PDB file of C-alpha atoms in Angstrom:
ATOM      1  CA  ILE A   1      14.821  19.127 -20.842  1.00  0.00           C
ATOM      2  CA  PRO A   2      11.669  20.732 -23.395  1.00  0.00           C
ATOM      3  CA  ARG A   3       8.901  19.212 -25.081  1.00  0.00           C
ATOM      4  CA  GLY A   4      10.165  16.254 -27.995  1.00  0.00           C
ATOM      5  CA  LEU A   5      13.263  15.232 -25.786  1.00  0.00           C
ATOM      6  CA  THR A   6      13.131  11.903 -24.006  1.00  0.00           C
ATOM      7  CA  LEU A   7      16.011  11.312 -22.126  1.00  0.00           C
ATOM      8  CA  GLU A   8      16.356   7.301 -20.565  1.00  0.00           C
ATOM      9  CA  LEU A   9      18.752   6.396 -17.565  1.00  0.00           C
ATOM     10  CA  ALA A  10      19.761   2.589 -17.189  1.00  0.00           C
ATOM     11  CA  GLY A  11      21.140   3.479 -13.921  1.00  0.00           C
ATOM     12  CA  ASP A  12      21.203   6.506 -10.991  1.00  0.00           C
ATOM     13  CA  SER A  13      20.748   9.886 -10.885  1.00  0.00           C
ATOM     14  CA  ASN A  14      22.002  12.340  -8.060  1.00  0.00           C
ATOM     15  CA  ASP A  15      20.267  15.648  -6.485  1.00  0.00           C
ATOM     16  CA  TYR A  16      18.576  18.183  -8.792  1.00  0.00           C
ATOM     17  CA  PHE A  17      17.468  14.867 -10.829  1.00  0.00           C
ATOM     18  CA  GLY A  18      14.862  17.097 -13.979  1.00  0.00           C
ATOM     19  CA  LYS A  19      15.614  20.426 -12.113  1.00  0.00           C
ATOM     20  CA  GLY A  20      13.624  22.812 -14.470  1.00  0.00           C
ATOM     21  CA  LEU A  21      12.104  20.127 -16.969  1.00  0.00           C
ATOM     22  CA  SER A  22      10.030  22.196 -19.071  1.00  0.00           C
ATOM     23  CA  GLY A  23       8.108  19.644 -21.403  1.00  0.00           C
ATOM     24  CA  GLY A  24      10.577  16.707 -22.103  1.00  0.00           C
ATOM     25  CA  LYS A  25      10.132  13.453 -20.375  1.00  0.00           C
ATOM     26  CA  LEU A  26      12.365  11.722 -18.198  1.00  0.00           C
ATOM     27  CA  VAL A  27      12.873   7.849 -17.483  1.00  0.00           C
ATOM     28  CA  VAL A  28      15.054   6.242 -14.737  1.00  0.00           C
ATOM     29  CA  PHE A  29      15.358   2.921 -14.547  1.00  0.00           C
ATOM     30  CA  PRO A  30      17.845   0.363 -12.950  1.00  0.00           C
ATOM     31  CA  PRO A  31      20.343  -1.322 -15.441  1.00  0.00           C
ATOM     32  CA  LYS A  32      19.777  -5.194 -16.457  1.00  0.00           C
ATOM     33  CA  GLY A  33      20.993  -7.520 -14.140  1.00  0.00           C
ATOM     34  CA  VAL A  34      20.657  -5.730 -10.905  1.00  0.00           C
ATOM     35  CA  LEU A  35      19.835  -7.818  -8.075  1.00  0.00           C
ATOM     36  CA  PHE A  36      17.688  -5.264  -6.159  1.00  0.00           C
ATOM     37  CA  GLN A  37      14.038  -5.075  -5.816  1.00  0.00           C
ATOM     38  CA  ALA A  38      14.173  -1.441  -8.281  1.00  0.00           C
ATOM     39  CA  GLU A  39      10.999  -0.364  -5.492  1.00  0.00           C
ATOM     40  CA  GLU A  40      12.989  -0.981  -2.410  1.00  0.00           C
ATOM     41  CA  ASN A  41      15.853   1.514  -3.656  1.00  0.00           C
ATOM     42  CA  ILE A  42      17.120   4.753  -4.126  1.00  0.00           C
ATOM     43  CA  ILE A  43      17.351   5.642  -7.463  1.00  0.00           C
ATOM     44  CA  ILE A  44      17.666   9.211  -7.454  1.00  0.00           C
ATOM     45  CA  GLY A  45      18.599  11.536  -4.919  1.00  0.00           C
ATOM     46  CA  ASN A  46      17.006  14.236  -3.280  1.00  0.00           C
ATOM     47  CA  VAL A  47      15.172  17.663  -4.681  1.00  0.00           C
ATOM     48  CA  ALA A  48      14.161  16.293  -8.039  1.00  0.00           C
ATOM     49  CA  LEU A  49      12.469  17.733 -10.598  1.00  0.00           C
ATOM     50  CA  TYR A  50      12.703  21.092  -8.588  1.00  0.00           C
ATOM     51  CA  GLY A  51      10.872  23.485 -10.057  1.00  0.00           C
ATOM     52  CA  ALA A  52       9.755  21.653 -13.054  1.00  0.00           C
ATOM     53  CA  THR A  53       6.574  23.228 -15.082  1.00  0.00           C
ATOM     54  CA  SER A  54       5.986  20.500 -17.495  1.00  0.00           C
ATOM     55  CA  GLY A  55       6.627  17.335 -19.107  1.00  0.00           C
ATOM     56  CA  LYS A  56       6.759  13.808 -17.369  1.00  0.00           C
ATOM     57  CA  ALA A  57       9.117  11.807 -15.407  1.00  0.00           C
ATOM     58  CA  PHE A  58       8.726   7.997 -14.742  1.00  0.00           C
ATOM     59  CA  ILE A  59      11.790   6.809 -12.156  1.00  0.00           C
ATOM     60  CA  ASN A  60      11.163   2.914 -11.451  1.00  0.00           C
ATOM     61  CA  GLY A  61      12.734   2.962  -7.904  1.00  0.00           C
ATOM     62  CA  ILE A  62      12.589   5.342  -4.682  1.00  0.00           C
ATOM     63  CA  ALA A  63      13.189   9.208  -5.010  1.00  0.00           C
ATOM     64  CA  GLY A  64      15.141  10.808  -2.155  1.00  0.00           C
ATOM     65  CA  GLU A  65      13.999  13.684   0.117  1.00  0.00           C
ATOM     66  CA  ARG A  66      11.811  16.975  -1.000  1.00  0.00           C
ATOM     67  CA  PHE A  67      10.693  15.828  -4.261  1.00  0.00           C
ATOM     68  CA  CYS A  68       9.237  17.561  -6.592  1.00  0.00           C
ATOM     69  CA  VAL A  69       9.277  20.829  -4.834  1.00  0.00           C
ATOM     70  CA  ARG A  70       8.302  23.450  -6.837  1.00  0.00           C
ATOM     71  CA  ASN A  71       6.787  21.234  -9.043  1.00  0.00           C
ATOM     72  CA  SER A  72       4.148  23.559 -11.479  1.00  0.00           C
ATOM     73  CA  GLY A  73       2.802  21.608 -13.500  1.00  0.00           C
ATOM     74  CA  ALA A  74       5.179  18.393 -14.361  1.00  0.00           C
ATOM     75  CA  THR A  75       3.731  14.846 -14.069  1.00  0.00           C
ATOM     76  CA  ALA A  76       5.713  12.196 -12.395  1.00  0.00           C
ATOM     77  CA  VAL A  77       5.420   8.172 -11.409  1.00  0.00           C
ATOM     78  CA  VAL A  78       7.760   7.100  -8.913  1.00  0.00           C
ATOM     79  CA  GLU A  79       7.743   4.360  -6.747  1.00  0.00           C
ATOM     80  CA  GLY A  80       8.523   5.794  -3.490  1.00  0.00           C
ATOM     81  CA  VAL A  81       9.776   9.059  -1.983  1.00  0.00           C
ATOM     82  CA  GLY A  82      11.831  10.223   1.231  1.00  0.00           C
ATOM     83  CA  ASP A  83      10.371  12.590   3.869  1.00  0.00           C
ATOM     84  CA  HIS A  84       8.937  16.103   2.471  1.00  0.00           C
ATOM     85  CA  GLY A  85       7.396  14.960  -0.425  1.00  0.00           C
ATOM     86  CA  CYS A  86       5.669  17.949  -2.679  1.00  0.00           C
ATOM     87  CA  GLU A  87       7.818  20.171  -0.639  1.00  0.00           C
ATOM     88  CA  TYR A  88      10.266  21.236   2.469  1.00  0.00           C
ATOM     89  CA  MET A  89       8.147  20.348   5.867  1.00  0.00           C
ATOM     90  CA  LYS A  90       8.780  16.661   6.854  1.00  0.00           C
ATOM     91  CA  ASN A  91       5.164  16.162   5.803  1.00  0.00           C
ATOM     92  CA  PHE A  92       3.463  15.009   2.213  1.00  0.00           C
ATOM     93  CA  GLY A  93       1.718  17.889   0.502  1.00  0.00           C
ATOM     94  CA  ALA A  94       3.366  20.731   3.070  1.00  0.00           C
ATOM     95  CA  GLY A  95       3.520  23.028  -0.274  1.00  0.00           C
ATOM     96  CA  MET A  96       1.066  22.060  -2.648  1.00  0.00           C
ATOM     97  CA  SER A  97      -0.662  24.945  -4.118  1.00  0.00           C
ATOM     98  CA  GLY A  98      -2.542  23.367  -7.019  1.00  0.00           C
ATOM     99  CA  GLY A  99      -2.404  19.740  -8.859  1.00  0.00           C
ATOM    100  CA  ILE A 100      -3.181  16.317  -7.678  1.00  0.00           C
ATOM    101  CA  ALA A 101      -1.205  13.490  -6.491  1.00  0.00           C
ATOM    102  CA  TYR A 102      -2.051  10.086  -6.509  1.00  0.00           C
ATOM    103  CA  VAL A 103      -0.505   8.054  -3.534  1.00  0.00           C
ATOM    104  CA  LEU A 104      -0.640   4.159  -3.119  1.00  0.00           C
ATOM    105  CA  ASP A 105      -1.195   3.705   1.087  1.00  0.00           C
ATOM    106  CA  GLU A 106      -0.761  -0.021   1.087  1.00  0.00           C
ATOM    107  CA  ASP A 107       0.065  -0.005   4.779  1.00  0.00           C
ATOM    108  CA  ARG A 108      -2.732   2.704   6.132  1.00  0.00           C
ATOM    109  CA  SER A 109      -0.052   4.978   7.467  1.00  0.00           C
ATOM    110  CA  PHE A 110      -0.220   7.640   4.803  1.00  0.00           C
ATOM    111  CA  TYR A 111      -2.806  10.007   6.963  1.00  0.00           C
ATOM    112  CA  LYS A 112      -0.332  10.415   9.680  1.00  0.00           C
ATOM    113  CA  ARG A 113       2.444  12.017   6.871  1.00  0.00           C
ATOM    114  CA  LEU A 114       0.226  14.070   5.584  1.00  0.00           C
ATOM    115  CA  ASN A 115       0.020  18.064   6.008  1.00  0.00           C
ATOM    116  CA  LYS A 116      -3.534  18.097   6.486  1.00  0.00           C
ATOM    117  CA  GLU A 117      -3.789  21.878   7.217  1.00  0.00           C
ATOM    118  CA  LEU A 118      -3.248  22.158   3.464  1.00  0.00           C
ATOM    119  CA  VAL A 119      -3.941  19.209   1.735  1.00  0.00           C
ATOM    120  CA  SER A 120      -6.807  16.510   2.042  1.00  0.00           C
ATOM    121  CA  PHE A 121      -7.033  13.131   0.737  1.00  0.00           C
ATOM    122  CA  GLU A 122      -9.629  11.024  -0.389  1.00  0.00           C
ATOM    123  CA  GLU A 123     -10.294   7.178  -2.087  1.00  0.00           C
ATOM    124  CA  VAL A 124     -10.114   7.253  -6.007  1.00  0.00           C
ATOM    125  CA  THR A 125     -13.518   6.898  -7.262  1.00  0.00           C
ATOM    126  CA  GLY A 126     -14.261   8.953  -9.644  1.00  0.00           C
ATOM    127  CA  LYS A 127     -14.159   7.809 -13.220  1.00  0.00           C
ATOM    128  CA  TYR A 128     -11.691  10.022 -14.953  1.00  0.00           C
ATOM    129  CA  ASP A 129      -9.734   9.923 -11.402  1.00  0.00           C
ATOM    130  CA  VAL A 130      -9.595   5.774 -12.438  1.00  0.00           C
ATOM    131  CA  LEU A 131      -8.788   6.192 -15.982  1.00  0.00           C
ATOM    132  CA  GLU A 132      -6.057   8.618 -15.137  1.00  0.00           C
ATOM    133  CA  LEU A 133      -4.251   7.170 -12.429  1.00  0.00           C
ATOM    134  CA  LYS A 134      -4.365   3.416 -14.697  1.00  0.00           C
ATOM    135  CA  GLY A 135      -3.444   5.007 -17.433  1.00  0.00           C
ATOM    136  CA  LEU A 136       0.004   6.953 -15.300  1.00  0.00           C
ATOM    137  CA  ILE A 137       0.726   2.902 -14.381  1.00  0.00           C
ATOM    138  CA  GLU A 138       0.458   1.962 -18.130  1.00  0.00           C
ATOM    139  CA  GLU A 139       2.243   4.346 -19.116  1.00  0.00           C
ATOM    140  CA  HIS A 140       4.776   4.321 -16.011  1.00  0.00           C
ATOM    141  CA  VAL A 141       5.047   0.500 -17.106  1.00  0.00           C
ATOM    142  CA  ALA A 142       5.936   0.786 -20.997  1.00  0.00           C
ATOM    143  CA  CYS A 143       8.351   3.257 -20.084  1.00  0.00           C
ATOM    144  CA  THR A 144      10.426   1.537 -17.304  1.00  0.00           C
ATOM    145  CA  ASN A 145       9.068  -2.313 -17.528  1.00  0.00           C
ATOM    146  CA  SER A 146       8.342  -1.766 -13.378  1.00  0.00           C
ATOM    147  CA  LEU A 147       7.632  -5.169 -11.851  1.00  0.00           C
ATOM    148  CA  LYS A 148       5.606  -3.329  -9.005  1.00  0.00           C
ATOM    149  CA  GLY A 149       3.414  -1.125 -11.724  1.00  0.00           C
ATOM    150  CA  ARG A 150       3.066  -4.404 -13.761  1.00  0.00           C
ATOM    151  CA  ARG A 151       1.310  -6.336 -10.323  1.00  0.00           C
ATOM    152  CA  ILE A 152      -1.034  -3.304  -9.792  1.00  0.00           C
ATOM    153  CA  LEU A 153      -2.101  -3.452 -13.606  1.00  0.00           C
ATOM    154  CA  GLU A 154      -2.507  -7.394 -12.827  1.00  0.00           C
ATOM    155  CA  HIS A 155      -4.031  -6.705 -10.013  1.00  0.00           C
ATOM    156  CA  PHE A 156      -5.521  -2.864 -10.616  1.00  0.00           C
ATOM    157  CA  SER A 157      -9.099  -4.243  -8.361  1.00  0.00           C
ATOM    158  CA  GLU A 158      -7.377  -5.058  -5.340  1.00  0.00           C
ATOM    159  CA  TYR A 159      -4.970  -2.175  -5.248  1.00  0.00           C
ATOM    160  CA  LEU A 160      -7.477   0.590  -6.239  1.00  0.00           C
ATOM    161  CA  PRO A 161      -8.681   0.973  -2.729  1.00  0.00           C
ATOM    162  CA  MET A 162      -5.593   1.622  -1.642  1.00  0.00           C
ATOM    163  CA  PHE A 163      -4.376   4.462  -4.088  1.00  0.00           C
ATOM    164  CA  LYS A 164      -5.223   8.055  -2.037  1.00  0.00           C
ATOM    165  CA  LYS A 165      -6.147  10.945  -4.191  1.00  0.00           C
ATOM    166  CA  VAL A 166      -4.382  14.314  -2.495  1.00  0.00           C
ATOM    167  CA  VAL A 167      -5.592  17.527  -3.496  1.00  0.00           C
ATOM    168  CA  PRO A 168      -5.058  21.189  -2.152  1.00  0.00           C
ATOM    169  CA  HIS A 169      -7.985  22.768  -0.238  1.00  0.00           C
ATOM    170  CA  ASP A 170      -6.936  26.047  -2.123  1.00  0.00           C
ATOM    171  CA  TYR A 171      -7.459  24.262  -5.469  1.00  0.00           C
ATOM    172  CA  ARG A 172     -10.364  22.249  -4.330  1.00  0.00           C
ATOM    173  CA  ARG A 173     -12.040  25.910  -3.604  1.00  0.00           C
ATOM    174  CA  MET A 174     -10.731  27.083  -7.319  1.00  0.00           C
ATOM    175  CA  MET A 175     -12.040  23.801  -9.356  1.00  0.00           C
ATOM    176  CA  ASN A 176     -15.983  23.842  -7.239  1.00  0.00           C
ATOM    177  CA  ALA A 177     -16.014  27.869  -8.514  1.00  0.00           C
TER     178      ALA A 177
END
């Protein structure tokens, strides 16, 4: 999907959704009239955004396993992922070598699923980070009409402490240098 192209899907997608995203925008949301809650149901399959290099993806629902494997520059907003988020291992961030992930940790269990050898997490407190996070959620809601995104924006000050900023150790060292 090259720069300048936007694909919207009212429905669901199988495995390898957005493989090789390279500048465009992908938007997936449930069709009108569905009776399920999007944030509690899988809407795209496994290995979504494999090898993505740039562009954006907004997914109103949950992605399967191995979400954003080998992502080297795309921005993705999703309402949940299966095992192996941001790499192959059964934990989050095992393959992150750069970039930042913002994760909503509503039940305070994220720490148990995080690859602490390669990444660390912290509260989202910096002005730039807060603006970036809120802007991503606003764009996600504008693209997908996400009910969960709307709830978060309506109660942003209550949700903000539940978000965690995930940064690879090597990336942090490089940025500090």
